[in-house]
Short mmCIF file of C-alpha atoms and ligand atoms in Angstrom, two decimals:
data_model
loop_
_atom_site.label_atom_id
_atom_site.label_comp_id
_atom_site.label_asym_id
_atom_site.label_seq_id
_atom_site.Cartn_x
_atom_site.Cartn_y
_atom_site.Cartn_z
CA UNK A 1 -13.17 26.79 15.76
CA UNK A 2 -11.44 27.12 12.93
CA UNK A 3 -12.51 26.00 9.26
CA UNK A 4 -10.14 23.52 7.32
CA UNK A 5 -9.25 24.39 3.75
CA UNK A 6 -8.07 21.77 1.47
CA UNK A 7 -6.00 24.47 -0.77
CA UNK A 8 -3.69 22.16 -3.07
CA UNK A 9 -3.22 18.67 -4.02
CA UNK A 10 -0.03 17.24 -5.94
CA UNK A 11 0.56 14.38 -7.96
CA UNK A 12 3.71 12.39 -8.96
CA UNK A 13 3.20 9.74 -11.69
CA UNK A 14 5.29 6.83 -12.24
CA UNK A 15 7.49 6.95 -15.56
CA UNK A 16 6.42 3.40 -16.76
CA UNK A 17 3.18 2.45 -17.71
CA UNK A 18 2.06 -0.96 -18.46
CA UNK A 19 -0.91 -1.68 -20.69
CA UNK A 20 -3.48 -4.79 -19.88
CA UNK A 21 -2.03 -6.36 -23.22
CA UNK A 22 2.07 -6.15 -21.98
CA UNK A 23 0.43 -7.77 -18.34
CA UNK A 24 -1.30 -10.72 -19.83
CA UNK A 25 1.41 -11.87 -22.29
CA UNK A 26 4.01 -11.67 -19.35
CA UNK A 27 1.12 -13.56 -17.15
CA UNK A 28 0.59 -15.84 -19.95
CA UNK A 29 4.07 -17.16 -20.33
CA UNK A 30 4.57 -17.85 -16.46
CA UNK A 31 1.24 -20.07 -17.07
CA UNK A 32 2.83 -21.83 -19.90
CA UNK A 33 6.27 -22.16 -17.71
CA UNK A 34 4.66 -23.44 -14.71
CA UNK A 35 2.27 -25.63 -16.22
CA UNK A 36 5.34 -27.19 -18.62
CA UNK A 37 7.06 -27.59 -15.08
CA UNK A 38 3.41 -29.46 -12.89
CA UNK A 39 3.21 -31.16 -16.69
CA UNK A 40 3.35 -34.41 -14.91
CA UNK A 41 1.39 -34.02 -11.73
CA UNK A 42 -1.61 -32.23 -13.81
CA UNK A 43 -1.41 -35.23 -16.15
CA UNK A 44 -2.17 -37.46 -13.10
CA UNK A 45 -4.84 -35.14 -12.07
CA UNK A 46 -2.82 -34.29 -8.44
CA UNK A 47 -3.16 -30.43 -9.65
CA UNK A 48 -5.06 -28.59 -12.01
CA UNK A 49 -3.44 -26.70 -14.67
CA UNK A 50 -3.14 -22.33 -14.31
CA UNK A 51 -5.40 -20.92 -16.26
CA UNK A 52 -4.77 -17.94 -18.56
CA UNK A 53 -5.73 -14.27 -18.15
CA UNK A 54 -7.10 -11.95 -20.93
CA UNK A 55 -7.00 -8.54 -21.61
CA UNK A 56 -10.57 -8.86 -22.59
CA UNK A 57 -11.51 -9.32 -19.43
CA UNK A 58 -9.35 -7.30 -17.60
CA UNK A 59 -10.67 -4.21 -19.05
CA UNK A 60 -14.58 -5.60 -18.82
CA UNK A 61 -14.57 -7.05 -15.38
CA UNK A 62 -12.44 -3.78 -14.14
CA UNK A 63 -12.36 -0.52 -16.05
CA UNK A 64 -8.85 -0.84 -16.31
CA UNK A 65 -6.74 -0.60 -19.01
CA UNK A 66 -3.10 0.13 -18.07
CA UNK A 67 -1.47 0.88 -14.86
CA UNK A 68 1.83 2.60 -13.97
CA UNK A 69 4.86 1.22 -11.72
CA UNK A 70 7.93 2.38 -10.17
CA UNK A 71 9.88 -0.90 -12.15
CA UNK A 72 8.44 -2.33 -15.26
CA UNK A 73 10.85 -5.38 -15.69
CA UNK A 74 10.61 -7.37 -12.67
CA UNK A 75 7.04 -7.08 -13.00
CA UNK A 76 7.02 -7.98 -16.23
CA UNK A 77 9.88 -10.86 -16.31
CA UNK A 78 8.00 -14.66 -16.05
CA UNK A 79 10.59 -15.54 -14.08
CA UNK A 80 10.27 -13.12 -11.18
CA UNK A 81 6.46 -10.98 -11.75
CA UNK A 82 7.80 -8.89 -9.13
CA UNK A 83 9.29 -5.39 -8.97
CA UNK A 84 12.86 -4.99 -8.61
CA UNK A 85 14.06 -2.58 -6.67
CA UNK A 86 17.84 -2.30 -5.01
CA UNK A 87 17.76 -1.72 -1.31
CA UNK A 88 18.90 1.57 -0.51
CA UNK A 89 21.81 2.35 2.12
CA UNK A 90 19.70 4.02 5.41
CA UNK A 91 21.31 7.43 4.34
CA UNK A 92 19.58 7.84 0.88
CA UNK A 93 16.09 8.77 0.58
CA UNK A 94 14.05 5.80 0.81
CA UNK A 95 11.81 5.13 -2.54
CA UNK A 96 8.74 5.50 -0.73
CA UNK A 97 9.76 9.10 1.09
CA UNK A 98 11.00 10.23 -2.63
CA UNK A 99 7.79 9.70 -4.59
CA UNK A 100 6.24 10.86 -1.67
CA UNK A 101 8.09 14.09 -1.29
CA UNK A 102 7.46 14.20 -5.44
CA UNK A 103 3.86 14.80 -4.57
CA UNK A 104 4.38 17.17 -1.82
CA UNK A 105 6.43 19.19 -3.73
CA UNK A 106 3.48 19.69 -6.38
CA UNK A 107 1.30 20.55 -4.18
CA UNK A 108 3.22 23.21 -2.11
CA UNK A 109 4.37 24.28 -5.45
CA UNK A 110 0.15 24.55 -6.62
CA UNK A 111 -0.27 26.83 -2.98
CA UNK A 112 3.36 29.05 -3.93
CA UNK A 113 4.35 27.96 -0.83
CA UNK A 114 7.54 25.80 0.93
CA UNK A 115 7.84 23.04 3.34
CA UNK A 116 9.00 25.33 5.87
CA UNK A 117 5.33 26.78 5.74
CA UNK A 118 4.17 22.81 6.85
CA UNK A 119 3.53 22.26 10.62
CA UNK A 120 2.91 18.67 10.12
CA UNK A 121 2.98 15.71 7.67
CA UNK A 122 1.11 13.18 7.90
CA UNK A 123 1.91 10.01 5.60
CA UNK A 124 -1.40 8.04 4.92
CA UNK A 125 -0.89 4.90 2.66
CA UNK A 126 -2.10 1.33 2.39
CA UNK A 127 1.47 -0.30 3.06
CA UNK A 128 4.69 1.72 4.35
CA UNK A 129 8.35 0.12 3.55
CA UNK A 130 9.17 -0.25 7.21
CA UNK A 131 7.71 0.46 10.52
CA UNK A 132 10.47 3.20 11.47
CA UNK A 133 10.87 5.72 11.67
CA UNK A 134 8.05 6.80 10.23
CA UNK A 135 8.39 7.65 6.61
CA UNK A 136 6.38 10.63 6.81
CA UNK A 137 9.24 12.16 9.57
CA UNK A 138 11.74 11.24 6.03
CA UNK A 139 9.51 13.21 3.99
CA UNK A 140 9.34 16.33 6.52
CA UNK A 141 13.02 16.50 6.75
CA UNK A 142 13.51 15.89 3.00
CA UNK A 143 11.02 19.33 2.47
CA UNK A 144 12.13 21.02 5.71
CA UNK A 145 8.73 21.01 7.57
CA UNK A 146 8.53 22.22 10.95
CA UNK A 147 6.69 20.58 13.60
CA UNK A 148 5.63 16.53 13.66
CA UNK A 149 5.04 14.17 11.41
CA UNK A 150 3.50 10.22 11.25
CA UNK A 151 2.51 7.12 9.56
CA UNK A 152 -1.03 6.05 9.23
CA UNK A 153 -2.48 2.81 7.52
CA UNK A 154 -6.44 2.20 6.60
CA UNK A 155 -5.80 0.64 3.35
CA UNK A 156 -7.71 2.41 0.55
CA UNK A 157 -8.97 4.95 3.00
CA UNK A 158 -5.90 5.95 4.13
CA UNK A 159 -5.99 9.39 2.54
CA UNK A 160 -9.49 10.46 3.59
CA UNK A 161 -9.09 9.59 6.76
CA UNK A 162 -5.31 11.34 6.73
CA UNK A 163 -7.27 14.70 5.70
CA UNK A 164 -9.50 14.29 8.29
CA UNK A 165 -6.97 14.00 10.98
CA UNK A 166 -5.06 16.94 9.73
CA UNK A 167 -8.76 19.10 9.15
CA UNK A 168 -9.11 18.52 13.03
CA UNK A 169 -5.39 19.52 13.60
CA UNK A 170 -6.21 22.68 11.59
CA UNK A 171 -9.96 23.44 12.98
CA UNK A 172 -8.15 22.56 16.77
CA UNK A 173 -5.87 25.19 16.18
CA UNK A 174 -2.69 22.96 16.87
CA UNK A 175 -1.49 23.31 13.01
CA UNK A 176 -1.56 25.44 10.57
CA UNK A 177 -1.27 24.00 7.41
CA UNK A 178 -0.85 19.71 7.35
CA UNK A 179 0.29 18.14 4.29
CA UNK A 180 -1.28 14.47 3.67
CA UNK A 181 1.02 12.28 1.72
CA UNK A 182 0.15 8.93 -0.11
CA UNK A 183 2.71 6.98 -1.51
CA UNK A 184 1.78 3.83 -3.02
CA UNK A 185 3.79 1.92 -4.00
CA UNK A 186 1.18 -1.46 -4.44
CA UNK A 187 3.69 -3.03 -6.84
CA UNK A 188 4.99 -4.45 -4.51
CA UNK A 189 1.99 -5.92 -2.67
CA UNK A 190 0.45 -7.32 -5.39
CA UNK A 191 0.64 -11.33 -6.44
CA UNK A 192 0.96 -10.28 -9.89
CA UNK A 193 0.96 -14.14 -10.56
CA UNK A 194 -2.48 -14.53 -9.32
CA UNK A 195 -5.45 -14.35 -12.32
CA UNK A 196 -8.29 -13.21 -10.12
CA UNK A 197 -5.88 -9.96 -9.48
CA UNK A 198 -3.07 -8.82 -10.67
CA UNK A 199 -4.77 -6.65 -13.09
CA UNK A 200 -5.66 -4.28 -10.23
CA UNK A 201 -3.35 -2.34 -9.03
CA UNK A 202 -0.74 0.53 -10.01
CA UNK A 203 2.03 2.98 -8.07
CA UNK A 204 1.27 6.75 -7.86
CA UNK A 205 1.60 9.39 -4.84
CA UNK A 206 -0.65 12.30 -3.99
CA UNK A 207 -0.51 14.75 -1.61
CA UNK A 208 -2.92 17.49 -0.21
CA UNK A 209 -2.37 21.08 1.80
CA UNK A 210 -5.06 20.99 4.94
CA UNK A 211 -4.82 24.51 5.42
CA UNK A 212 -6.67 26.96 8.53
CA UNK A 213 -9.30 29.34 6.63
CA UNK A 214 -7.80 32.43 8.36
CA UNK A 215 -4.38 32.37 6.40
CA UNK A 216 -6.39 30.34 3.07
CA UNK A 217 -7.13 31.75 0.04
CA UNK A 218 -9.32 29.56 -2.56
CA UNK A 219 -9.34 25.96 -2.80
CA UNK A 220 -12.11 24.26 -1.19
CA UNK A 221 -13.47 24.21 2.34
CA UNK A 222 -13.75 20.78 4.36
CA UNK A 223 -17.62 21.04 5.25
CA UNK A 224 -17.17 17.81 7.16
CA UNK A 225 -16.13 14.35 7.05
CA UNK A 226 -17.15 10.95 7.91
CA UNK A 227 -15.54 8.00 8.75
CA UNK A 228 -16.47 4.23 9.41
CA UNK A 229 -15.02 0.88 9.25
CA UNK A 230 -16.28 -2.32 10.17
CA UNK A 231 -14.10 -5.50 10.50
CA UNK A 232 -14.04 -7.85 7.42
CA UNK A 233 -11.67 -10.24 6.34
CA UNK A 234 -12.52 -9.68 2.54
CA UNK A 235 -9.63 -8.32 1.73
CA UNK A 236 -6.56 -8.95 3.70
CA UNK A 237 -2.56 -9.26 3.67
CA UNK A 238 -0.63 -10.99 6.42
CA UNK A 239 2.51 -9.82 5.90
CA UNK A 240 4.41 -8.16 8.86
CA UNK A 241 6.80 -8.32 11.71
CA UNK A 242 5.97 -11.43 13.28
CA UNK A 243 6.48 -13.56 9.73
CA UNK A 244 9.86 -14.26 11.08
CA UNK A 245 8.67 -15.20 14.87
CA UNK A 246 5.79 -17.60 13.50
CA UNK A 247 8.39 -18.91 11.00
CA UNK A 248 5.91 -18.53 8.32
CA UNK A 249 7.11 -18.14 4.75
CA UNK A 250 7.32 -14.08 3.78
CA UNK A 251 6.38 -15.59 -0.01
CA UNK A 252 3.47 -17.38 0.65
CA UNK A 253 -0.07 -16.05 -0.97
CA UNK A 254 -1.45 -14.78 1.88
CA UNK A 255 1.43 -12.67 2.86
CA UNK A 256 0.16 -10.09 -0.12
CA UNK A 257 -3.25 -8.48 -1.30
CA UNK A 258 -6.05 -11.05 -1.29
CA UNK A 259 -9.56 -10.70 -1.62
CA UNK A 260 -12.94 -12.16 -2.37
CA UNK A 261 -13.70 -9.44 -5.43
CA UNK A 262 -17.53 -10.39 -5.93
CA UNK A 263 -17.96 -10.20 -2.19
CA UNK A 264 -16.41 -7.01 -1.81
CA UNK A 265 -18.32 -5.51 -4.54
CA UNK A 266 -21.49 -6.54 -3.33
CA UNK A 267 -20.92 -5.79 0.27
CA UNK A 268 -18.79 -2.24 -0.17
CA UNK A 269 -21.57 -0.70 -2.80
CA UNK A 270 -24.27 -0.45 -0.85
CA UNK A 271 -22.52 0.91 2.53
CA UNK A 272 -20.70 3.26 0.45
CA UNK A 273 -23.73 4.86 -1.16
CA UNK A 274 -25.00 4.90 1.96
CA UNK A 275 -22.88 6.44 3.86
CA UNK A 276 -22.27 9.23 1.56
CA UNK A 277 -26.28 9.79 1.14
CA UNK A 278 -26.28 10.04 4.80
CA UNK A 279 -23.13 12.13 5.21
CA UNK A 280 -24.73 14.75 3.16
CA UNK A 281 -28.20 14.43 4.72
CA UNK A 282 -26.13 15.75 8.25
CA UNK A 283 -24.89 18.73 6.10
CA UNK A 284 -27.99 19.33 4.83
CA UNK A 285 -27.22 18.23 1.26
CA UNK A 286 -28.80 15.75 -1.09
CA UNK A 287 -26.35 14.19 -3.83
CA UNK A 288 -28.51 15.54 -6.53
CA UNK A 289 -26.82 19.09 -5.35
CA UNK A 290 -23.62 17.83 -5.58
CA UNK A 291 -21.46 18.62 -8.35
CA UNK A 292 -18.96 16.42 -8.37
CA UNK A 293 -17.94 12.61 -7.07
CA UNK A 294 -14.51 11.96 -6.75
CA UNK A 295 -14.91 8.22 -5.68
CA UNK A 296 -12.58 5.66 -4.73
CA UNK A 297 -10.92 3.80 -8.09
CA UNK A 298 -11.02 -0.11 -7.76
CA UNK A 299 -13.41 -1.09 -10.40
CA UNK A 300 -15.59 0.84 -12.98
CA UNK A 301 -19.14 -0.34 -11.93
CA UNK A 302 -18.70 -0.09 -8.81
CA UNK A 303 -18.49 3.21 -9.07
CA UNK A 304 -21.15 3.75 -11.58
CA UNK A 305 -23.45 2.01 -9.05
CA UNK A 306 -22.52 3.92 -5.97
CA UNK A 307 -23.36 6.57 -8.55
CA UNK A 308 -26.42 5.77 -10.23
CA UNK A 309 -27.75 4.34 -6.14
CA UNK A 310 -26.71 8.17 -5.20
CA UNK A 311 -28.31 10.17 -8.59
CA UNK A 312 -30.88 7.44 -9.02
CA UNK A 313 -29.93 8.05 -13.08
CA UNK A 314 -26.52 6.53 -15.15
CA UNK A 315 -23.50 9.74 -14.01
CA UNK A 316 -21.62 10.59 -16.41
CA UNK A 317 -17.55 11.46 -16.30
CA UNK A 318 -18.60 15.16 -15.30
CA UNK A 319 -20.55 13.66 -12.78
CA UNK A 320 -18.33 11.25 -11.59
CA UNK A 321 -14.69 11.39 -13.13
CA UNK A 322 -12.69 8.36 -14.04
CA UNK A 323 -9.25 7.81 -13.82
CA UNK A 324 -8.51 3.90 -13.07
CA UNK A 325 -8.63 3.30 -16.91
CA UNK A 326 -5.07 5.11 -16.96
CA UNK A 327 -4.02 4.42 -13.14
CA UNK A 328 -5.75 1.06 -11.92
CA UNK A 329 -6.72 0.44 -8.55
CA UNK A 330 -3.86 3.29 -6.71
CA UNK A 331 -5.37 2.27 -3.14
CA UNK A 332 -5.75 5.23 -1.45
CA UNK A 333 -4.89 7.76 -4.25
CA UNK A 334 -7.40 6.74 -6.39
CA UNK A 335 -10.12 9.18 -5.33
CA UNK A 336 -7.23 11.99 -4.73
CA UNK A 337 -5.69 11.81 -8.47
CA UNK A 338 -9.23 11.75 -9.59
CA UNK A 339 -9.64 15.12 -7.67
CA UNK A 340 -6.58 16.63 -8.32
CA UNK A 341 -6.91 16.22 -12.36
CA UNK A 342 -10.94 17.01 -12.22
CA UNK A 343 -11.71 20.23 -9.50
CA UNK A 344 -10.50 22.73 -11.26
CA UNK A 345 -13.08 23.46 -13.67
CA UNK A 346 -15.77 23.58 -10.95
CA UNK A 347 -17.04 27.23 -10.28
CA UNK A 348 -16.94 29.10 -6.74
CA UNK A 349 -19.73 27.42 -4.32
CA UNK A 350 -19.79 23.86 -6.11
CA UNK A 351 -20.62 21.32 -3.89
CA UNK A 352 -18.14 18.17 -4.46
CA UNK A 353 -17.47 14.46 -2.60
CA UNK A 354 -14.13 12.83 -2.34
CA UNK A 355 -14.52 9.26 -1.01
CA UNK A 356 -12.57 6.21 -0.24
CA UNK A 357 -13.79 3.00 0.63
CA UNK A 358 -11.89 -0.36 0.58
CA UNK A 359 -10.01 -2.98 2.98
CA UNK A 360 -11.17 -2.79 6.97
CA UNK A 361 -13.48 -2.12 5.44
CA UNK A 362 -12.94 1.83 5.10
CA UNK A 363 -15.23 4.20 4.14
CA UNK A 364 -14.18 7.86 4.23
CA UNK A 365 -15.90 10.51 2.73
CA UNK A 366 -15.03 14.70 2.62
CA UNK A 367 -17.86 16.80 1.51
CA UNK A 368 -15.92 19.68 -0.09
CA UNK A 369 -17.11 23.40 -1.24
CA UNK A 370 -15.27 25.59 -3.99
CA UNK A 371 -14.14 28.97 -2.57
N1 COA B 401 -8.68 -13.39 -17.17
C1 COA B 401 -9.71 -14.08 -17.69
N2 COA B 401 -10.71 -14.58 -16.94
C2 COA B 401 -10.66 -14.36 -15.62
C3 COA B 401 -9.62 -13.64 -15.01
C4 COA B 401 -8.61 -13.14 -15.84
N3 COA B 401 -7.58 -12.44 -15.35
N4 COA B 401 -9.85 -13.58 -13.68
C5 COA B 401 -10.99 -14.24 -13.45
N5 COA B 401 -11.49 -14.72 -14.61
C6 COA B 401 -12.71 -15.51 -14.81
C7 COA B 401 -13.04 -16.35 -13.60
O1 COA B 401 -12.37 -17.59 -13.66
C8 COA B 401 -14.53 -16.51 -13.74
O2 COA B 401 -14.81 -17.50 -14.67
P1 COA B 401 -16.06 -18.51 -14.47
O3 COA B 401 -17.27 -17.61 -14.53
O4 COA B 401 -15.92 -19.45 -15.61
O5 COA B 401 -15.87 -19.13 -13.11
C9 COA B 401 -14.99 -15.19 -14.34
O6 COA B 401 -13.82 -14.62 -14.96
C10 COA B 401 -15.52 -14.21 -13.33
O7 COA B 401 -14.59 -14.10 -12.24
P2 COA B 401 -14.84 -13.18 -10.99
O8 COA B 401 -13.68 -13.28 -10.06
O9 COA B 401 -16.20 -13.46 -10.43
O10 COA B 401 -14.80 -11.73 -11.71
P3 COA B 401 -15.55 -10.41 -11.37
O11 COA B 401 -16.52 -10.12 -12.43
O12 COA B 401 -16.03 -10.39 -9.94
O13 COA B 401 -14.38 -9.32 -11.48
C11 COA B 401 -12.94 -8.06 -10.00
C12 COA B 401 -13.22 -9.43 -10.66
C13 COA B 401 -11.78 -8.25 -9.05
C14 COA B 401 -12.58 -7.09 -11.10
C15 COA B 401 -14.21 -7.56 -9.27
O14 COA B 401 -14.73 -8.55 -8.43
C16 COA B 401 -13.94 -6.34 -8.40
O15 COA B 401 -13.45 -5.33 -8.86
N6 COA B 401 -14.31 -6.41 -7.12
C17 COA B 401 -14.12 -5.30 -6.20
C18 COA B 401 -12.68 -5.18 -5.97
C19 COA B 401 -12.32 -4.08 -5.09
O16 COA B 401 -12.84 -2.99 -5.14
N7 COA B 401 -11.40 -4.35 -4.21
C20 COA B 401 -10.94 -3.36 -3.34
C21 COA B 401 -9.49 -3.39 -3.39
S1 COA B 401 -8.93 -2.03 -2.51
#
């Protein structure tokens, strides 16, 4: 069998960025606006006034402190708190395929290679624009890849698990070299009127070059990789293509991200450190020889808990690298961008983690070694 290199990565960042300050006075005045318009009803005690967010908080309960999007005014505006976007006629690149092929381009670019050296793209993201065709088949025509491309969706695992698939393409023998692509474009999944989130999340894409270690030079070999999910309901988002047949309401809350944060943190934590611990136990590892953690970004303790349960000591940024302060919560990107801007000053031999954990829930983790 063949080993799996991951060889390159690529990033493409949003131009805007919007700090936790710019969110909450936006968030503020639709809470002023819609509790002027319930004035009456809240007055009567039939509903209870919105409460304000604070950027205080934001950056205390999260890590966070500014995020980037595709479209700053929609978001922004009280009136909408949405991005806007204008539909694009079915022969232009669709928005998702071009930030996409943004980050594929980097990464071929990081590898001096072209897409015509790709035998398959795989495009692994928490929410794709449409169901078909599959955006990743876009992207591979819009690089001029050769062979097959598709669409895959585990939420914030979606990339981990997309380098998996394409590490047993290469280590099969059926590819080559797979590029994994993550748009996300969470923008537009987010309630960005609800308090409890819509702090969280910001737009990025990654990609990374899978690569067969025959043809590789450098980058880092895929020792192995673990995946696991087990059904929860924590975080969910009913949207999709039978809205219309149930005649729900496409706006309604539960048709974007939702999720029961403390829950999640307290549940996800302890499986994640746990999975990694054990992950390396297989490869004979222990995390103390590990060099680097490039974890999942959703929220700043929980990371330096699945840290400190893995080093059983407080990691520091070397240890553990973060980049949601900057990015937010990038669903499946998060542990990629925190790889792509923190691997190369690791020597040949270094032992590093990328992991992903999140909706399903998802855990994937890649147990990486410097060439
Ligand atoms: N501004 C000000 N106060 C806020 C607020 C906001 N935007 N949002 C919530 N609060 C208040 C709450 O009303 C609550 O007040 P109370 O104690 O008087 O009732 C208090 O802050 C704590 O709220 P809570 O929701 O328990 O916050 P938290 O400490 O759990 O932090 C998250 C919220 C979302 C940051 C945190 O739970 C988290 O990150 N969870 C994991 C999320 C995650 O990884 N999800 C995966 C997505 S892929």
């Amino acid at each position: 069998m063949q080993s799996a290199i991951l060889r390159a990565s690529g990033l493409y960042t949003p131009p805007h960025s919007i700090s936790n300050e710019e969110l909450v006075v936006s968030f503020n005045a639709w809470v002023a606006q819609e509790n002027e318009a319930r004035s009456a009803a809240i007055a009567r005690g039939d509903v209870v006034a919105l409460q304000e967010s604070s950027s205080e908080f934001i950056e205390k309960a999260s890590g966070i402190k500014s995020r980037f999007v595709v479209e700053k005014q929609g978001v922004l505006d009280p009136q909408r708190m949405s991005p806007r976007l204008e539909a694009r006629p079915d022969d232009a690149l669709s928005i998702e395929a071009e930030i996409g092929v943004a980050a594929a381009l980097d990464a071929l670019s990081a590898a001096g290679l072209s897409g015509a050296d790709v035998d398959g793209v795989i495009c692994a993201a928490s929410n794709m624009q449409r169901p078909y065709p599959a955006i990743a088949i876009e992207i591979q025509a819009a690089i001029g890849a050769r062979g097959w491309a598709f669409d895959m969706n585990v939420a914030c695992s979606s990339a981990t698990f997309g380098i998996e698939m394409a590490a047993n393409a290469v280590r099969s023998g059926s590819a080559r070299r797979v590029l994994v692509v993550n748009p996300e474009i969470t923008s537009a999944h987010l309630e960005w009127r609800d308090r409890d989130c819509h702090f969280i999340f910001g737009d990025v894409a990654t990609a990374t070059l899978i690569e067969r270690g025959d043809i590789s030079s450098g980058g880092w070999e895929i020792l192995g990789g673990q995946l696991a999910t087990q059904f929860s309901n924590s975080i969910r988002n009913n949207f999709g293509f039978l809205n219309p047949a149930e005649d729900a309401d496409t706006n309604a809350r539960d048709k974007r991200f939702r999720q029961e944060g403390r829950k999640v943190f307290k549940e996800v934590c302890p499986m994640a450190a746990a999975h990694i611990e054990a992950h390396l136990a297989d490869l004979g590892f222990a995390p103390g020889g590990v060099r680097r953690f490039w974890l999942h970004q959703a929220n700043l303790a929980m990371n330096q808990l699945i840290a400190r349960k893995l080093l059983g000591r407080e990691a520091t940024l070397d240890d553990a690298p973060v980049i949601l302060d900057r990015y937010a919560n990038t669903a499946s990107a998060g542990s990629v961008i925190a790889f792509h801007l923190h691997e190369k000053d690791l020597a040949r031999g270094d032992i590093g983690v990328l992991c992903s954990f999140g909706a399903g829930y998802s855990i994937g983790s890649l147990v990486l070694k410097k060439r």
